[in-house]
Short mmCIF file of C-alpha atoms in Angstrom, two decimals:
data_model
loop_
_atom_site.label_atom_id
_atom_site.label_comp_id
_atom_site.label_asym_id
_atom_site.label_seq_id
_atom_site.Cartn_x
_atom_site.Cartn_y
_atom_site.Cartn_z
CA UNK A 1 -16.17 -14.70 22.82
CA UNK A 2 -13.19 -12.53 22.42
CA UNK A 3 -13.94 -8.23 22.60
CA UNK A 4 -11.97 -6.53 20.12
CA UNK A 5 -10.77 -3.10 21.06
CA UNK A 6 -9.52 -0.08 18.63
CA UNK A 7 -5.79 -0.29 19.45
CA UNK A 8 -5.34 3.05 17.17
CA UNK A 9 -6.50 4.97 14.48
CA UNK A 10 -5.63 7.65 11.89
CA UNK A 11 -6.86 9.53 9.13
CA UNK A 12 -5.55 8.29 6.40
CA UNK A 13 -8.12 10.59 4.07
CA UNK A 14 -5.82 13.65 4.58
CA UNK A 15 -1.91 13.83 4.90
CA UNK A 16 -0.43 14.48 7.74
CA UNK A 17 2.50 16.78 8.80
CA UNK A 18 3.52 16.27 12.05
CA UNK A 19 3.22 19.50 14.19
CA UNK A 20 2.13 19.02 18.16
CA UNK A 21 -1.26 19.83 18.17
CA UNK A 22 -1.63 22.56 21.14
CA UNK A 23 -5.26 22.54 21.26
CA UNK A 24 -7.36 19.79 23.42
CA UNK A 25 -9.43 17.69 21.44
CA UNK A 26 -13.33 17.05 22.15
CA UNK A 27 -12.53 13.24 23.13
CA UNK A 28 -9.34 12.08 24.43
CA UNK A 29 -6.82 11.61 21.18
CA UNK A 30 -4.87 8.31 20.75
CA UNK A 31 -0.68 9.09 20.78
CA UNK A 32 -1.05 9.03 16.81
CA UNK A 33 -3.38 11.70 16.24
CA UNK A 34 -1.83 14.48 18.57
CA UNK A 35 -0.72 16.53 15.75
CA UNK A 36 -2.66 18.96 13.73
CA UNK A 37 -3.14 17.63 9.67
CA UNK A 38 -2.10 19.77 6.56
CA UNK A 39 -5.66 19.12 4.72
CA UNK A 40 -5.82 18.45 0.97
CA UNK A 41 -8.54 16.89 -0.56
CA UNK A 42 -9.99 14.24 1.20
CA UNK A 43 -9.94 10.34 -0.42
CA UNK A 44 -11.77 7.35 0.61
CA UNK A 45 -9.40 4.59 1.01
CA UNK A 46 -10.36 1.63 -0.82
CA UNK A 47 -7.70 -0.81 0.25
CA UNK A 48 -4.90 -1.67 2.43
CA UNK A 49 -2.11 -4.18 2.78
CA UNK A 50 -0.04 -4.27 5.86
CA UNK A 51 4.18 -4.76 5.48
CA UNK A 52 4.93 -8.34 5.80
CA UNK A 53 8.42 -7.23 7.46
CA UNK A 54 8.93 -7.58 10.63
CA UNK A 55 11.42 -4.65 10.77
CA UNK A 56 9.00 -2.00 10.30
CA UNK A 57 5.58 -1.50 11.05
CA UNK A 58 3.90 -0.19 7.98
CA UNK A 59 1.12 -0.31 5.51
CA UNK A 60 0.19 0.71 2.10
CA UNK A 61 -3.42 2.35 1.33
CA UNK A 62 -5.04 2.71 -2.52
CA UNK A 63 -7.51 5.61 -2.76
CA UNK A 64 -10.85 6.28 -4.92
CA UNK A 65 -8.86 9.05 -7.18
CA UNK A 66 -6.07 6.38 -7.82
CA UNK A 67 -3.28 7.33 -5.13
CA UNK A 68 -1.37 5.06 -3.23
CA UNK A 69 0.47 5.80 -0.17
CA UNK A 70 2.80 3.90 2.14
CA UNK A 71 2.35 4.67 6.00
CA UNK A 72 4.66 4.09 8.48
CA UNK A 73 4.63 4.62 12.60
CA UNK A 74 6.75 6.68 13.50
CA UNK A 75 7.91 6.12 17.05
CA UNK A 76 9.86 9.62 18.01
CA UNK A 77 8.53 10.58 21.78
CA UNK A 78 7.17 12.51 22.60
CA UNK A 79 5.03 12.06 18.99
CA UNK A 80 4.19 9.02 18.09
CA UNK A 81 2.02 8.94 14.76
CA UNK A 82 1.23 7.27 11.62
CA UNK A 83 3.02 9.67 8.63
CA UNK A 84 2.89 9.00 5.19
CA UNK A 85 6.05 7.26 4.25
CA UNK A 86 6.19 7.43 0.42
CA UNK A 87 3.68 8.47 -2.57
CA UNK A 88 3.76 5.74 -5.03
CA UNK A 89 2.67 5.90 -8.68
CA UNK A 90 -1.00 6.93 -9.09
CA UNK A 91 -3.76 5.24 -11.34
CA UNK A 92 -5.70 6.41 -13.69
CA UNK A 93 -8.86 5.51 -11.41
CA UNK A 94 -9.82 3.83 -8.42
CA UNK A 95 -7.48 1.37 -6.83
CA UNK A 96 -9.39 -1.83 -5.96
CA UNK A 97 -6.49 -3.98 -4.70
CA UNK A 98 -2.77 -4.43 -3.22
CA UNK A 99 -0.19 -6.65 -2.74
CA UNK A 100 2.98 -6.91 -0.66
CA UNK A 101 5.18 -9.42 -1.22
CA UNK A 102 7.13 -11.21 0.99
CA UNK A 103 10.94 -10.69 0.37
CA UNK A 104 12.54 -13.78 1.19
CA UNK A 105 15.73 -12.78 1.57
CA UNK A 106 15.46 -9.68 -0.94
CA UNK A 107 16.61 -6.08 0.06
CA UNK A 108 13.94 -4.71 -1.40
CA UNK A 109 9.82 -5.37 -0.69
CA UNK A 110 7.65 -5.52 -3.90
CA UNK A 111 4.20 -3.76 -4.15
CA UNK A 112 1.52 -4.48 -6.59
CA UNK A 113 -1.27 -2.07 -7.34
CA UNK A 114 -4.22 -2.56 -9.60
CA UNK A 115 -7.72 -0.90 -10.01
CA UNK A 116 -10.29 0.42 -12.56
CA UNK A 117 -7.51 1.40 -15.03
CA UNK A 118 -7.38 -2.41 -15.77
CA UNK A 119 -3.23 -1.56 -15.15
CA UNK A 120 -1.21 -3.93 -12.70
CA UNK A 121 1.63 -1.78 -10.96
CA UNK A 122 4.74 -3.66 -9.66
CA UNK A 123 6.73 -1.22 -7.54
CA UNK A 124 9.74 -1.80 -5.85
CA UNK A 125 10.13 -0.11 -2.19
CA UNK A 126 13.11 -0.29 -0.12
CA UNK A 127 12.66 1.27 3.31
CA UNK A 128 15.53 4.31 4.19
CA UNK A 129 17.41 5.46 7.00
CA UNK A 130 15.15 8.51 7.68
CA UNK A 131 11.71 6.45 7.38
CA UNK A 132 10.79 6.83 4.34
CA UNK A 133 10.73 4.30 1.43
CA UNK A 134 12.72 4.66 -2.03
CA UNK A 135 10.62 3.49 -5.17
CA UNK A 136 10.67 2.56 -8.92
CA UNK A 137 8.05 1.22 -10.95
CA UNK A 138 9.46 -2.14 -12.28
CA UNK A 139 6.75 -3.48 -14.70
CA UNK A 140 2.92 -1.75 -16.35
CA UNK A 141 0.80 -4.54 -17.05
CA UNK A 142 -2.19 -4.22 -19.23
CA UNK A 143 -4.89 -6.49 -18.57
CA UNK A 144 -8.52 -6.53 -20.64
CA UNK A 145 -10.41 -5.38 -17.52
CA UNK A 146 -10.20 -4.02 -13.83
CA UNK A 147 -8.40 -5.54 -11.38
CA UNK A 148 -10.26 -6.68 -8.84
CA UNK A 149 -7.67 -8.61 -6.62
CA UNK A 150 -4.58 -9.54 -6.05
CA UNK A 151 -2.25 -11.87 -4.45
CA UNK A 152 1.57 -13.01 -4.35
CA UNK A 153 3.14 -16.37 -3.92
CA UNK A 154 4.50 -17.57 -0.86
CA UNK A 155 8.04 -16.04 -1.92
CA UNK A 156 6.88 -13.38 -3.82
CA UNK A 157 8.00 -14.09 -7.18
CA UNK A 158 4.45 -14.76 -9.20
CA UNK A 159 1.76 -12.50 -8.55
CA UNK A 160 -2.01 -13.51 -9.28
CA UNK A 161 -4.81 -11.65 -10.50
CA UNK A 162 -8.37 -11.35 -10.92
CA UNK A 163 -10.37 -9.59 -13.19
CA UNK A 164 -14.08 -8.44 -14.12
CA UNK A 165 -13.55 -11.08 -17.11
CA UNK A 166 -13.75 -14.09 -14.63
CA UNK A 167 -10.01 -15.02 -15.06
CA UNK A 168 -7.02 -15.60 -13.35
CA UNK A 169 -3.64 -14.19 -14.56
CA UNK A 170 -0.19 -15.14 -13.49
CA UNK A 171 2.65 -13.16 -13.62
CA UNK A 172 6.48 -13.68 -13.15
CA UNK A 173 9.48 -12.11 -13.86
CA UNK A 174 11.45 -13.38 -16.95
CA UNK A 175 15.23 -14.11 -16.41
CA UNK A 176 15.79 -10.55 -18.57
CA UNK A 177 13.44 -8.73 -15.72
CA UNK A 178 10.76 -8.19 -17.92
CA UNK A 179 7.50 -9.44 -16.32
CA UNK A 180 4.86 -11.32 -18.31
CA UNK A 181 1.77 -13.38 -17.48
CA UNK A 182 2.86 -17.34 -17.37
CA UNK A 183 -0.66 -19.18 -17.61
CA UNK A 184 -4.27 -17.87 -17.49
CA UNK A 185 -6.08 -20.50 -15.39
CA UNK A 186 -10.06 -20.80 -15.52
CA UNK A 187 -10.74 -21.07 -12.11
#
């Protein structure tokens, strides 16, 4: 049997500005959390999706008030620390799943968000010079009930869906870059 360890940890609950933290902390910090948090309210997350690029080590988190925030490590000694990268659009309630695509060639990464709105999200993100992420909201799908998952295709051009209502949705982009579902499977 394997032993997993805690390789790091941060708070994603509460943004972070990085500042050195002068003050010891009761246990022994890891490099990412030497820095002292601006607090705003804090958020459970309810889901996360790690980058599928190799390039740069980041993930995206959903929250219980609808946020959704892109992380990235930043790697700057003497701090090293998880920042928030980019503040995408926010849902009208809690976000219950996530979805990076793979870009296959693309410049850009695509996101989908979805939660107890019953909205589907597809953001595009393109990672910048000064480590942050650039970001438009290509599509606003309306779907009958929350989302409860979802998934992209192995080259991230039809995204799957799942629902209270038992179904499965597809979606693709049409050739005009509109995006529709294609076929509503019953699983």
């Amino acid at each position: 049997v394997e032993r997993w360890e805690t390789l790091d940890s941060f708070d994603a609950g509460v943004a972070h500005v990085g500042t050195p933290n002068p003050k010891p902390k009761p246990r022994e910090p890891s490099p990412s959390q030497e820095y002292i948090p601006k607090e705003v309210p804090r958020t459970p997350v309810t889901c996360l999706e790690w980058s599928p690029s190799g390039t740069t080590q980041a993930l995206v988190a959903g929250y219980d008030d609808g946020a959704v925030r892109i992380w990235s490590f930043l790697d700057s000694p003497p701090l090293r620390k998880w920042d928030i990268a980019a503040e995408l659009p926010r849902h009208q309630g809690r976000v219950h799943a996530l979805a990076w695509a793979p870009s296959m060639g693309r410049s850009f990464d695509l996101i989908a968000t979805g939660g107890t709105d019953a909205q589907i999200l597809i953001i595009k993100v393109k990672a910048t010079a000064a480590g942050g992420f650039q970001h438009e909201t290509l599509a606003d799908l309306s779907c009958p009930n929350e989302i409860s998952r979802l998934q992209w295709n192995l080259t991230g051009t039809i995204l799957a869906s799942s629902g209270d209502d038992g179904h499965v949705r597809l979606w693709k982009q049409t050739a005009g870059g509109t995006w529709g579902p294609t076929v509503v499977p019953h699983p």
